[in-house]
Amino acid sequence: MDTAPSAPHGSTGTPPSSRSRRRVATAAALASAVEWYDYFVFGIAAALVLGPAFFPSDSRAAGVLASFATFAVGFLARPVGGVIAGHLGDRRGRKPMLVLALTVMGLATTAIGLLPSYDSIGLAAPVLLVVLRLVQGLAVGAQWGGAMLMATEYAPEGKRGLYGSLVQLGVPLGVMSANTVFLLAGAVTDERSFGTWGWRVPFLVGVLVLLLARYIHTHVEETPAFRAAEEELAAAERAEEARRSPLRTILRHHLRTVLLAGGSFAVNTATFYILITGVLDYATRELEMRRTSVLAVSLLVSLTQLALIPAAAALSDRIGRLRVYAAGAVGLLLWAVPMFLLIDTASLLWLAVGTFVGSCFLSIMYGPQAALFAELFSAEMRYTGASLGYQISAILGGGLAPFLMVLLLEASGTSMAVAGYIMVLSVIALVSIRLLTRRTAASGGPDGRPKAAPTQR
């Protein structure tokens, strides 16, 4: 298992300059932010307007379930995007796959903003919406691995966690941007106009991602780690290995690591999507809180993550990834019930307190996650392995979480059922982390602390 320090794996030649490192890290962070913006606007729209626009029903809950099911469809496509981009990214380079992912996401998001509603074209509207959501899922599944590796493989000695967290900042930046644009769209329209065309504006803004894709294509170089791995794979003594598919190698020799990585992170993705989409629906539909107020709380909570995510990542560079990672999982386990007790008060203040503390534990896990997943695999299979582990967790946790939240609320009549769901995933995460800790310790890195080790085949 590769738990090498931040120096690029197997790199040779002159190290990248500080300016080059900063340019690449900034580009990767921006790529993550705009990609997640495009992905998150769908989740917000699913909680607010997609049900009536594309799935008309006499039951408001049924419409929300249908829109959340469409939201979940994107998560089913994410591992496929991760596998395709991982295979090509491990063979052709990180940068081309990142540019392709950004381009596809920008086009799909813009198309959703232009899509006619059910009243205009009937059943074709929800069918096309599902197809475009699948395309979004493919794009974001391809994007994360490329952006993460662009940052971590350019990281200087001892700062892989910190550099990886810059990509992770794309999530709160994406949430903040999506919430801000929705708030502005709501501010300049009345309820009727917002339901007919105002909600489309955040999707149309997504076309700007194409400009960033162009910039990365023309101004950012491939990572040193990939170039070094490419040279090694071209050598005669590695000819047999070079002919192997990275995906086949991962599935044959590293599947357990992939599954443990997915199990360790599912609680994070589930809780995150519960907070940004499930709670938005629950607070406005069941607790009758104002849409703009709940969006504003989500915006402010995401703002605090901009400081917490890099702080947790920097700490993991010093004391070990898995120690920090596990602390966040324990926090989610203990906070799940108090969080929903506070949300159920229907008080904006207590909603903010409950979600803020929950987001702190999410940040503690999310900060070191990019570097942790990168260090689980060697450079020639890193894109495939890290992407697959991340996207499996997205299906197990994130994709179904808002949908399951509505089902649990409807079936049980209490938010404690949702808290129980988070607690179960927290236990799974802690078990997975424990097993990962044993594997990293066996390979020479105690408690996930980066340390040079032979590449595991």
Tab-separated table of C-alpha atoms in Angstrom:
chain	number	residue	atom	x	y	z
A	1	MET	CA	0.000	0.000	0.000
A	2	ASP	CA	1.415	3.341	-1.036
A	3	THR	CA	1.568	5.719	1.888
A	4	ALA	CA	4.362	7.800	0.499
A	5	PRO	CA	4.979	11.329	1.696
A	6	SER	CA	3.911	14.372	-0.230
A	7	ALA	CA	6.730	14.239	-2.699
A	8	PRO	CA	5.363	12.967	-6.017
A	9	HIS	CA	5.470	9.216	-6.235
A	10	GLY	CA	8.419	8.129	-8.208
A	11	SER	CA	9.069	11.627	-9.486
A	12	THR	CA	12.303	12.455	-11.178
A	13	GLY	CA	14.021	15.598	-12.369
A	14	THR	CA	13.582	19.137	-11.124
A	15	PRO	CA	10.713	19.575	-8.609
A	16	PRO	CA	7.893	21.930	-9.674
A	17	SER	CA	8.376	25.579	-8.714
A	18	SER	CA	6.320	27.160	-5.936
A	19	ARG	CA	4.517	29.269	-8.522
A	20	SER	CA	3.649	26.190	-10.560
A	21	ARG	CA	2.369	24.393	-7.454
A	22	ARG	CA	0.172	27.361	-6.514
A	23	ARG	CA	-1.229	27.689	-10.030
A	24	VAL	CA	-2.137	24.013	-10.213
A	25	ALA	CA	-3.621	23.948	-6.704
A	26	THR	CA	-5.726	27.022	-7.445
A	27	ALA	CA	-6.938	25.598	-10.747
A	28	ALA	CA	-7.839	22.287	-9.090
A	29	ALA	CA	-9.732	24.055	-6.300
A	30	LEU	CA	-11.650	26.205	-8.790
A	31	ALA	CA	-12.427	23.161	-10.924
A	32	SER	CA	-13.847	21.405	-7.889
A	33	ALA	CA	-15.862	24.468	-6.847
A	34	VAL	CA	-17.539	25.070	-10.198
A	35	GLU	CA	-18.177	21.368	-10.755
A	36	TRP	CA	-19.821	20.990	-7.351
A	37	TYR	CA	-21.797	24.197	-7.912
A	38	ASP	CA	-23.312	22.660	-11.039
A	39	TYR	CA	-24.038	19.450	-9.140
A	40	PHE	CA	-25.539	21.110	-6.060
A	41	VAL	CA	-27.942	23.431	-7.849
A	42	PHE	CA	-29.825	20.292	-8.820
A	43	GLY	CA	-30.133	19.207	-5.184
A	44	ILE	CA	-31.496	22.599	-4.091
A	45	ALA	CA	-33.893	22.699	-7.019
A	46	ALA	CA	-35.018	19.137	-6.226
A	47	ALA	CA	-35.992	20.227	-2.714
A	48	LEU	CA	-37.791	23.369	-3.888
A	49	VAL	CA	-39.231	23.242	-7.416
A	50	LEU	CA	-38.419	20.193	-9.545
A	51	GLY	CA	-41.312	18.161	-8.118
A	52	PRO	CA	-44.078	20.520	-9.299
A	53	ALA	CA	-42.254	21.371	-12.546
A	54	PHE	CA	-41.439	17.840	-13.720
A	55	PHE	CA	-43.385	15.421	-11.493
A	56	PRO	CA	-46.837	16.962	-10.883
A	57	SER	CA	-48.809	15.137	-8.193
A	58	ASP	CA	-51.675	15.731	-5.795
A	59	SER	CA	-49.304	14.785	-2.972
A	60	ARG	CA	-46.482	17.239	-2.347
A	61	ALA	CA	-44.488	14.516	-0.603
A	62	ALA	CA	-44.826	12.272	-3.670
A	63	GLY	CA	-43.490	15.034	-5.908
A	64	VAL	CA	-40.529	15.584	-3.600
A	65	LEU	CA	-39.810	11.840	-3.521
A	66	ALA	CA	-39.820	11.754	-7.321
A	67	SER	CA	-37.442	14.712	-7.585
A	68	PHE	CA	-35.142	13.253	-4.916
A	69	ALA	CA	-35.159	9.929	-6.782
A	70	THR	CA	-33.956	11.821	-9.853
A	71	PHE	CA	-31.337	13.474	-7.660
A	72	ALA	CA	-30.171	10.009	-6.560
A	73	VAL	CA	-29.871	8.820	-10.164
A	74	GLY	CA	-26.840	11.042	-10.592
A	75	PHE	CA	-25.063	9.139	-7.834
A	76	LEU	CA	-25.597	5.828	-9.624
A	77	ALA	CA	-23.666	7.222	-12.569
A	78	ARG	CA	-20.788	8.584	-10.485
A	79	PRO	CA	-18.848	5.285	-10.105
A	80	VAL	CA	-19.168	4.752	-13.868
A	81	GLY	CA	-17.688	8.186	-14.480
A	82	GLY	CA	-14.988	7.476	-11.921
A	83	VAL	CA	-14.086	4.129	-13.521
A	84	ILE	CA	-13.972	5.501	-17.077
A	85	ALA	CA	-11.996	8.601	-16.125
A	86	GLY	CA	-9.848	6.589	-13.714
A	87	HIS	CA	-8.826	4.106	-16.385
A	88	LEU	CA	-8.070	6.838	-18.924
A	89	GLY	CA	-6.585	9.136	-16.277
A	90	ASP	CA	-4.155	6.465	-15.117
A	91	ARG	CA	-3.176	5.814	-18.750
A	92	ARG	CA	-3.517	9.198	-20.508
A	93	GLY	CA	-3.119	11.710	-17.701
A	94	ARG	CA	-5.025	13.552	-14.983
A	95	LYS	CA	-5.477	16.846	-16.837
A	96	PRO	CA	-7.354	15.627	-19.963
A	97	MET	CA	-9.956	13.839	-17.839
A	98	LEU	CA	-10.464	16.880	-15.620
A	99	VAL	CA	-10.998	19.123	-18.646
A	100	LEU	CA	-13.436	16.640	-20.186
A	101	ALA	CA	-15.391	16.324	-16.916
A	102	LEU	CA	-15.741	20.094	-16.590
A	103	THR	CA	-16.923	20.436	-20.188
A	104	VAL	CA	-19.536	17.692	-19.889
A	105	MET	CA	-20.836	19.070	-16.584
A	106	GLY	CA	-21.171	22.598	-17.948
A	107	LEU	CA	-23.133	21.449	-20.976
A	108	ALA	CA	-25.456	19.166	-18.973
A	109	THR	CA	-26.219	21.794	-16.331
A	110	THR	CA	-26.988	24.452	-18.927
A	111	ALA	CA	-29.278	22.012	-20.740
A	112	ILE	CA	-31.276	21.418	-17.535
A	113	GLY	CA	-31.799	25.177	-17.238
A	114	LEU	CA	-33.257	25.200	-20.767
A	115	LEU	CA	-35.365	22.041	-20.388
A	116	PRO	CA	-39.132	22.537	-20.883
A	117	SER	CA	-41.374	21.489	-17.985
A	118	TYR	CA	-43.948	18.690	-17.823
A	119	ASP	CA	-46.739	21.110	-18.765
A	120	SER	CA	-44.932	21.910	-22.028
A	121	ILE	CA	-43.745	18.524	-23.356
A	122	GLY	CA	-45.334	15.952	-21.059
A	123	LEU	CA	-43.470	12.752	-20.135
A	124	ALA	CA	-40.472	13.732	-22.230
A	125	ALA	CA	-39.624	16.371	-19.611
A	126	PRO	CA	-38.907	14.023	-16.663
A	127	VAL	CA	-37.219	11.510	-18.984
A	128	LEU	CA	-34.815	14.142	-20.311
A	129	LEU	CA	-34.255	15.430	-16.778
A	130	VAL	CA	-33.184	11.965	-15.646
A	131	VAL	CA	-30.850	11.601	-18.642
A	132	LEU	CA	-29.201	14.953	-17.965
A	133	ARG	CA	-28.852	14.097	-14.283
A	134	LEU	CA	-27.101	10.881	-15.288
A	135	VAL	CA	-24.694	12.939	-17.407
A	136	GLN	CA	-24.047	15.203	-14.401
A	137	GLY	CA	-23.261	12.125	-12.336
A	138	LEU	CA	-20.798	10.841	-14.925
A	139	ALA	CA	-19.069	14.225	-14.978
A	140	VAL	CA	-18.711	14.671	-11.223
A	141	GLY	CA	-17.577	11.055	-10.880
A	142	ALA	CA	-14.781	11.810	-13.328
A	143	GLN	CA	-13.923	15.220	-11.890
A	144	TRP	CA	-13.082	14.471	-8.255
A	145	GLY	CA	-10.212	12.104	-8.920
A	146	GLY	CA	-8.654	14.400	-11.509
A	147	ALA	CA	-8.836	17.548	-9.383
A	148	MET	CA	-7.695	15.725	-6.237
A	149	LEU	CA	-4.678	14.177	-7.930
A	150	MET	CA	-3.712	17.407	-9.663
A	151	ALA	CA	-3.444	18.974	-6.214
A	152	THR	CA	-1.950	16.147	-4.143
A	153	GLU	CA	0.585	15.013	-6.741
A	154	TYR	CA	1.917	18.566	-6.977
A	155	ALA	CA	2.059	18.937	-3.178
A	156	PRO	CA	5.418	19.794	-1.543
A	157	GLU	CA	7.001	17.619	1.135
A	158	GLY	CA	4.745	17.098	4.158
A	159	LYS	CA	1.758	19.054	2.776
A	160	ARG	CA	-0.233	16.529	0.782
A	161	GLY	CA	-3.160	16.751	3.201
A	162	LEU	CA	-3.253	20.543	3.037
A	163	TYR	CA	-3.039	20.634	-0.761
A	164	GLY	CA	-5.715	17.948	-1.058
A	165	SER	CA	-8.005	19.989	1.180
A	166	LEU	CA	-7.944	22.824	-1.363
A	167	VAL	CA	-9.914	20.562	-3.687
A	168	GLN	CA	-12.225	19.615	-0.822
A	169	LEU	CA	-12.986	23.321	-0.367
A	170	GLY	CA	-14.820	23.069	-3.664
A	171	VAL	CA	-17.743	21.487	-1.812
A	172	PRO	CA	-18.516	24.366	0.594
A	173	LEU	CA	-17.679	26.865	-2.154
A	174	GLY	CA	-20.079	25.069	-4.467
A	175	VAL	CA	-22.804	25.006	-1.808
A	176	MET	CA	-22.277	28.688	-1.006
A	177	SER	CA	-22.388	29.681	-4.664
A	178	ALA	CA	-25.488	27.590	-5.365
A	179	ASN	CA	-27.321	28.941	-2.327
A	180	THR	CA	-26.307	32.514	-3.161
A	181	VAL	CA	-27.547	32.310	-6.742
A	182	PHE	CA	-30.826	30.730	-5.587
A	183	LEU	CA	-31.246	33.457	-2.976
A	184	LEU	CA	-30.660	36.134	-5.611
A	185	ALA	CA	-33.059	34.448	-8.032
A	186	GLY	CA	-35.703	34.314	-5.293
A	187	ALA	CA	-35.089	37.949	-4.356
A	188	VAL	CA	-35.779	39.278	-7.861
A	189	THR	CA	-38.838	37.093	-8.553
A	190	ASP	CA	-42.148	36.378	-6.881
A	191	GLU	CA	-43.240	32.817	-6.041
A	192	ARG	CA	-44.951	32.308	-9.411
A	193	SER	CA	-42.041	33.612	-11.456
A	194	PHE	CA	-39.535	31.645	-9.381
A	195	GLY	CA	-41.479	28.427	-10.045
A	196	THR	CA	-41.654	29.040	-13.798
A	197	TRP	CA	-38.300	30.565	-14.750
A	198	GLY	CA	-36.418	31.946	-11.723
A	199	TRP	CA	-35.077	28.525	-10.690
A	200	ARG	CA	-33.512	28.116	-14.145
A	201	VAL	CA	-31.048	30.986	-13.676
A	202	PRO	CA	-28.664	29.025	-11.363
A	203	PHE	CA	-28.449	26.259	-13.967
A	204	LEU	CA	-27.702	28.663	-16.814
A	205	VAL	CA	-24.859	30.204	-14.800
A	206	GLY	CA	-23.225	26.769	-14.952
A	207	VAL	CA	-22.099	27.460	-18.520
A	208	LEU	CA	-19.217	29.491	-17.052
A	209	VAL	CA	-17.488	26.225	-16.142
A	210	LEU	CA	-16.504	25.921	-19.805
A	211	LEU	CA	-14.208	28.934	-19.429
A	212	LEU	CA	-12.333	27.245	-16.587
A	213	ALA	CA	-12.021	24.041	-18.606
A	214	ARG	CA	-10.375	26.058	-21.361
A	215	TYR	CA	-7.962	27.691	-18.918
A	216	ILE	CA	-6.847	24.356	-17.413
A	217	HIS	CA	-6.397	22.913	-20.886
A	218	THR	CA	-4.068	25.727	-21.968
A	219	HIS	CA	-2.264	26.777	-18.757
A	220	VAL	CA	-1.892	23.730	-16.465
A	221	GLU	CA	0.670	20.969	-16.920
A	222	GLU	CA	0.297	17.259	-16.187
A	223	THR	CA	1.368	16.132	-12.693
A	224	PRO	CA	4.976	15.005	-12.062
A	225	ALA	CA	3.756	11.788	-10.425
A	226	PHE	CA	1.829	10.754	-13.529
A	227	ARG	CA	4.743	11.587	-15.830
A	228	ALA	CA	7.079	9.525	-13.637
A	229	ALA	CA	4.637	6.597	-13.494
A	230	GLU	CA	4.219	6.802	-17.267
A	231	GLU	CA	7.971	6.532	-17.744
A	232	GLU	CA	8.173	3.552	-15.399
A	233	LEU	CA	5.335	1.762	-17.170
A	234	ALA	CA	7.130	2.232	-20.494
A	235	ALA	CA	10.239	0.450	-19.248
A	236	ALA	CA	10.903	-3.056	-20.504
A	237	GLU	CA	10.818	-4.678	-17.077
A	238	ARG	CA	7.307	-3.272	-16.536
A	239	ALA	CA	5.915	-4.237	-19.945
A	240	GLU	CA	3.594	-6.886	-18.583
A	241	GLU	CA	2.253	-4.567	-15.872
A	242	ALA	CA	1.715	-1.803	-18.415
A	243	ARG	CA	-0.636	-3.994	-20.415
A	244	ARG	CA	-2.897	-4.498	-17.429
A	245	SER	CA	-6.009	-2.433	-16.927
A	246	PRO	CA	-5.828	-0.264	-13.772
A	247	LEU	CA	-9.442	-1.245	-13.060
A	248	ARG	CA	-8.641	-4.959	-13.358
A	249	THR	CA	-5.679	-4.549	-11.020
A	250	ILE	CA	-7.807	-2.653	-8.489
A	251	LEU	CA	-10.625	-5.204	-8.555
A	252	ARG	CA	-8.242	-8.167	-8.334
A	253	HIS	CA	-5.790	-6.939	-5.705
A	254	HIS	CA	-7.221	-3.853	-3.976
A	255	LEU	CA	-10.998	-4.356	-3.860
A	256	ARG	CA	-11.034	-4.641	-0.065
A	257	THR	CA	-9.265	-1.312	0.256
A	258	VAL	CA	-11.753	0.307	-2.136
A	259	LEU	CA	-14.725	-1.042	-0.177
A	260	LEU	CA	-13.266	0.025	3.158
A	261	ALA	CA	-12.621	3.507	1.771
A	262	GLY	CA	-16.233	3.697	0.589
A	263	GLY	CA	-17.580	2.415	3.896
A	264	SER	CA	-15.495	4.909	5.836
A	265	PHE	CA	-16.882	7.906	3.950
A	266	ALA	CA	-20.557	7.005	3.389
A	267	VAL	CA	-21.667	8.690	6.623
A	268	ASN	CA	-20.042	11.926	5.522
A	269	THR	CA	-21.760	12.055	2.144
A	270	ALA	CA	-25.116	10.972	3.613
A	271	THR	CA	-25.077	13.576	6.378
A	272	PHE	CA	-23.896	16.265	3.991
A	273	TYR	CA	-26.753	15.741	1.541
A	274	ILE	CA	-29.238	15.418	4.371
A	275	LEU	CA	-28.136	18.848	5.592
A	276	ILE	CA	-28.078	20.683	2.262
A	277	THR	CA	-31.115	19.114	0.556
A	278	GLY	CA	-33.088	16.916	2.970
A	279	VAL	CA	-33.238	19.511	5.741
A	280	LEU	CA	-34.125	22.205	3.186
A	281	ASP	CA	-37.178	20.205	2.156
A	282	TYR	CA	-38.024	19.170	5.743
A	283	ALA	CA	-37.719	22.669	7.172
A	284	THR	CA	-39.790	24.336	4.444
A	285	ARG	CA	-42.410	21.625	3.856
A	286	GLU	CA	-42.891	20.068	7.314
A	287	LEU	CA	-41.694	22.766	9.727
A	288	GLU	CA	-43.034	25.616	7.526
A	289	MET	CA	-39.893	27.701	7.793
A	290	ARG	CA	-39.088	30.350	5.174
A	291	ARG	CA	-37.110	29.157	2.157
A	292	THR	CA	-34.809	32.173	2.084
A	293	SER	CA	-33.999	31.849	5.791
A	294	VAL	CA	-33.073	28.172	5.516
A	295	LEU	CA	-30.939	28.856	2.424
A	296	ALA	CA	-29.181	31.670	4.284
A	297	VAL	CA	-28.352	29.341	7.184
A	298	SER	CA	-26.927	26.776	4.763
A	299	LEU	CA	-24.836	29.509	3.165
A	300	LEU	CA	-23.391	30.697	6.492
A	301	VAL	CA	-22.680	27.173	7.706
A	302	SER	CA	-20.797	26.414	4.490
A	303	LEU	CA	-18.740	29.556	5.011
A	304	THR	CA	-17.310	28.177	8.266
A	305	GLN	CA	-16.108	25.054	6.434
A	306	LEU	CA	-13.648	27.156	4.452
A	307	ALA	CA	-11.525	27.425	7.588
A	308	LEU	CA	-12.244	24.029	9.160
A	309	ILE	CA	-11.450	21.820	6.152
A	310	PRO	CA	-7.844	23.010	5.586
A	311	ALA	CA	-7.256	23.108	9.361
A	312	ALA	CA	-8.258	19.450	9.686
A	313	ALA	CA	-6.132	18.553	6.664
A	314	ALA	CA	-3.093	20.365	8.045
A	315	LEU	CA	-3.538	18.555	11.370
A	316	SER	CA	-3.636	15.227	9.512
A	317	ASP	CA	-0.246	16.073	7.979
A	318	ARG	CA	1.120	16.147	11.525
A	319	ILE	CA	-0.694	13.433	13.481
A	320	GLY	CA	-2.022	11.085	10.765
A	321	ARG	CA	-5.010	10.978	8.420
A	322	LEU	CA	-7.003	8.246	10.102
A	323	ARG	CA	-6.856	9.760	13.600
A	324	VAL	CA	-8.417	13.001	12.370
A	325	TYR	CA	-10.807	11.106	10.111
A	326	ALA	CA	-12.042	8.897	12.955
A	327	ALA	CA	-12.618	11.896	15.239
A	328	GLY	CA	-15.086	13.298	12.722
A	329	ALA	CA	-16.951	9.988	12.464
A	330	VAL	CA	-17.264	9.755	16.259
A	331	GLY	CA	-18.616	13.301	16.321
A	332	LEU	CA	-21.323	12.486	13.773
A	333	LEU	CA	-22.320	9.409	15.768
A	334	LEU	CA	-22.742	11.421	18.968
A	335	TRP	CA	-24.340	14.515	17.398
A	336	ALA	CA	-26.985	12.903	15.167
A	337	VAL	CA	-29.786	12.886	17.769
A	338	PRO	CA	-29.083	16.321	19.326
A	339	MET	CA	-28.866	17.813	15.830
A	340	PHE	CA	-32.380	16.752	14.877
A	341	LEU	CA	-33.797	17.673	18.272
A	342	LEU	CA	-32.558	21.210	17.575
A	343	ILE	CA	-33.866	21.233	13.995
A	344	ASP	CA	-37.301	20.076	15.187
A	345	THR	CA	-37.715	23.239	17.265
A	346	ALA	CA	-38.354	25.074	13.955
A	347	SER	CA	-36.225	27.890	15.362
A	348	LEU	CA	-33.819	29.464	12.878
A	349	LEU	CA	-31.214	29.901	15.621
A	350	TRP	CA	-31.298	26.277	16.759
A	351	LEU	CA	-31.385	25.084	13.130
A	352	ALA	CA	-28.172	27.044	12.601
A	353	VAL	CA	-26.562	25.632	15.760
A	354	GLY	CA	-27.511	22.048	14.946
A	355	THR	CA	-26.320	22.141	11.351
A	356	PHE	CA	-23.199	24.141	12.211
A	357	VAL	CA	-21.926	21.570	14.728
A	358	GLY	CA	-22.793	18.775	12.308
A	359	SER	CA	-20.874	20.514	9.525
A	360	CYS	CA	-17.850	20.846	11.834
A	361	PHE	CA	-17.649	17.061	12.117
A	362	LEU	CA	-18.145	16.761	8.354
A	363	SER	CA	-15.214	19.147	7.824
A	364	ILE	CA	-12.983	17.170	10.183
A	365	MET	CA	-13.528	14.087	8.011
A	366	TYR	CA	-13.509	15.867	4.665
A	367	GLY	CA	-10.238	17.747	5.176
A	368	PRO	CA	-7.853	14.751	5.152
A	369	GLN	CA	-10.010	12.561	2.914
A	370	ALA	CA	-8.424	13.464	-0.436
A	371	ALA	CA	-4.877	12.780	0.745
A	372	LEU	CA	-5.967	9.635	2.586
A	373	PHE	CA	-7.595	8.121	-0.487
A	374	ALA	CA	-4.653	9.130	-2.698
A	375	GLU	CA	-2.197	7.413	-0.344
A	376	LEU	CA	-4.108	4.142	-0.425
A	377	PHE	CA	-2.994	3.454	-4.017
A	378	SER	CA	0.188	3.719	-6.082
A	379	ALA	CA	0.447	6.378	-8.807
A	380	GLU	CA	-0.320	4.164	-11.824
A	381	MET	CA	-3.682	3.084	-10.354
A	382	ARG	CA	-4.397	6.012	-8.024
A	383	TYR	CA	-7.024	7.775	-10.178
A	384	THR	CA	-9.029	4.561	-10.562
A	385	GLY	CA	-8.743	3.379	-6.947
A	386	ALA	CA	-9.374	6.696	-5.222
A	387	SER	CA	-12.258	7.602	-7.537
A	388	LEU	CA	-13.924	4.223	-7.123
A	389	GLY	CA	-13.730	4.346	-3.325
A	390	TYR	CA	-15.115	7.882	-3.228
A	391	GLN	CA	-17.972	7.209	-5.648
A	392	ILE	CA	-19.007	3.974	-3.904
A	393	SER	CA	-19.447	6.025	-0.735
A	394	ALA	CA	-21.543	8.503	-2.731
A	395	ILE	CA	-23.999	5.750	-3.685
A	396	LEU	CA	-24.090	4.133	-0.239
A	397	GLY	CA	-24.550	7.455	1.505
A	398	GLY	CA	-25.167	10.603	-0.481
A	399	GLY	CA	-27.347	9.585	-3.394
A	400	LEU	CA	-30.123	7.934	-1.456
A	401	ALA	CA	-29.912	10.022	1.712
A	402	PRO	CA	-32.500	12.771	0.911
A	403	PHE	CA	-34.849	10.171	-0.608
A	404	LEU	CA	-34.504	7.879	2.420
A	405	MET	CA	-34.958	10.855	4.727
A	406	VAL	CA	-38.386	11.595	3.235
A	407	LEU	CA	-39.335	7.902	3.384
A	408	LEU	CA	-38.223	7.609	7.014
A	409	LEU	CA	-40.099	10.750	7.993
A	410	GLU	CA	-43.272	9.607	6.237
A	411	ALA	CA	-43.072	6.075	7.678
A	412	SER	CA	-42.099	6.918	11.257
A	413	GLY	CA	-43.409	10.440	11.738
A	414	THR	CA	-40.234	11.402	13.602
A	415	SER	CA	-36.844	12.795	12.627
A	416	MET	CA	-35.212	10.400	15.089
A	417	ALA	CA	-35.417	7.772	12.367
A	418	VAL	CA	-33.139	9.940	10.226
A	419	ALA	CA	-30.780	10.381	13.183
A	420	GLY	CA	-30.682	6.588	13.538
A	421	TYR	CA	-29.742	6.259	9.869
A	422	ILE	CA	-26.773	8.584	10.396
A	423	MET	CA	-25.714	6.663	13.504
A	424	VAL	CA	-25.723	3.324	11.647
A	425	LEU	CA	-23.526	4.778	8.906
A	426	SER	CA	-21.220	6.231	11.579
A	427	VAL	CA	-20.673	2.793	13.076
A	428	ILE	CA	-19.916	1.384	9.606
A	429	ALA	CA	-17.419	4.215	9.102
A	430	LEU	CA	-15.650	3.543	12.387
A	431	VAL	CA	-15.343	-0.174	11.641
A	432	SER	CA	-13.971	0.621	8.167
A	433	ILE	CA	-11.511	3.138	9.613
A	434	ARG	CA	-10.330	0.594	12.164
A	435	LEU	CA	-9.626	-1.950	9.423
A	436	LEU	CA	-7.888	0.668	7.274
A	437	THR	CA	-5.741	1.594	10.275
A	438	ARG	CA	-4.580	-2.015	10.590
A	439	ARG	CA	-3.754	-2.156	6.877
A	440	THR	CA	-1.757	1.087	6.919
A	441	ALA	CA	0.055	0.022	10.087
A	442	ALA	CA	0.964	-3.289	8.470
A	443	SER	CA	2.463	-1.433	5.497
A	444	GLY	CA	4.629	0.732	7.757
A	445	GLY	CA	2.485	3.845	8.327
A	446	PRO	CA	1.139	3.890	11.913
A	447	ASP	CA	-2.355	5.341	12.173
A	448	GLY	CA	-2.320	6.453	8.560
A	449	ARG	CA	0.656	8.776	9.090
A	450	PRO	CA	2.360	9.204	5.713
A	451	LYS	CA	5.486	7.081	5.476
A	452	ALA	CA	7.352	5.599	2.565
A	453	ALA	CA	6.379	2.027	1.836
A	454	PRO	CA	6.800	-0.423	-1.016
A	455	THR	CA	4.075	-0.303	-3.635
A	456	GLN	CA	1.584	-3.107	-3.139
A	457	ARG	CA	0.518	-5.034	-6.204
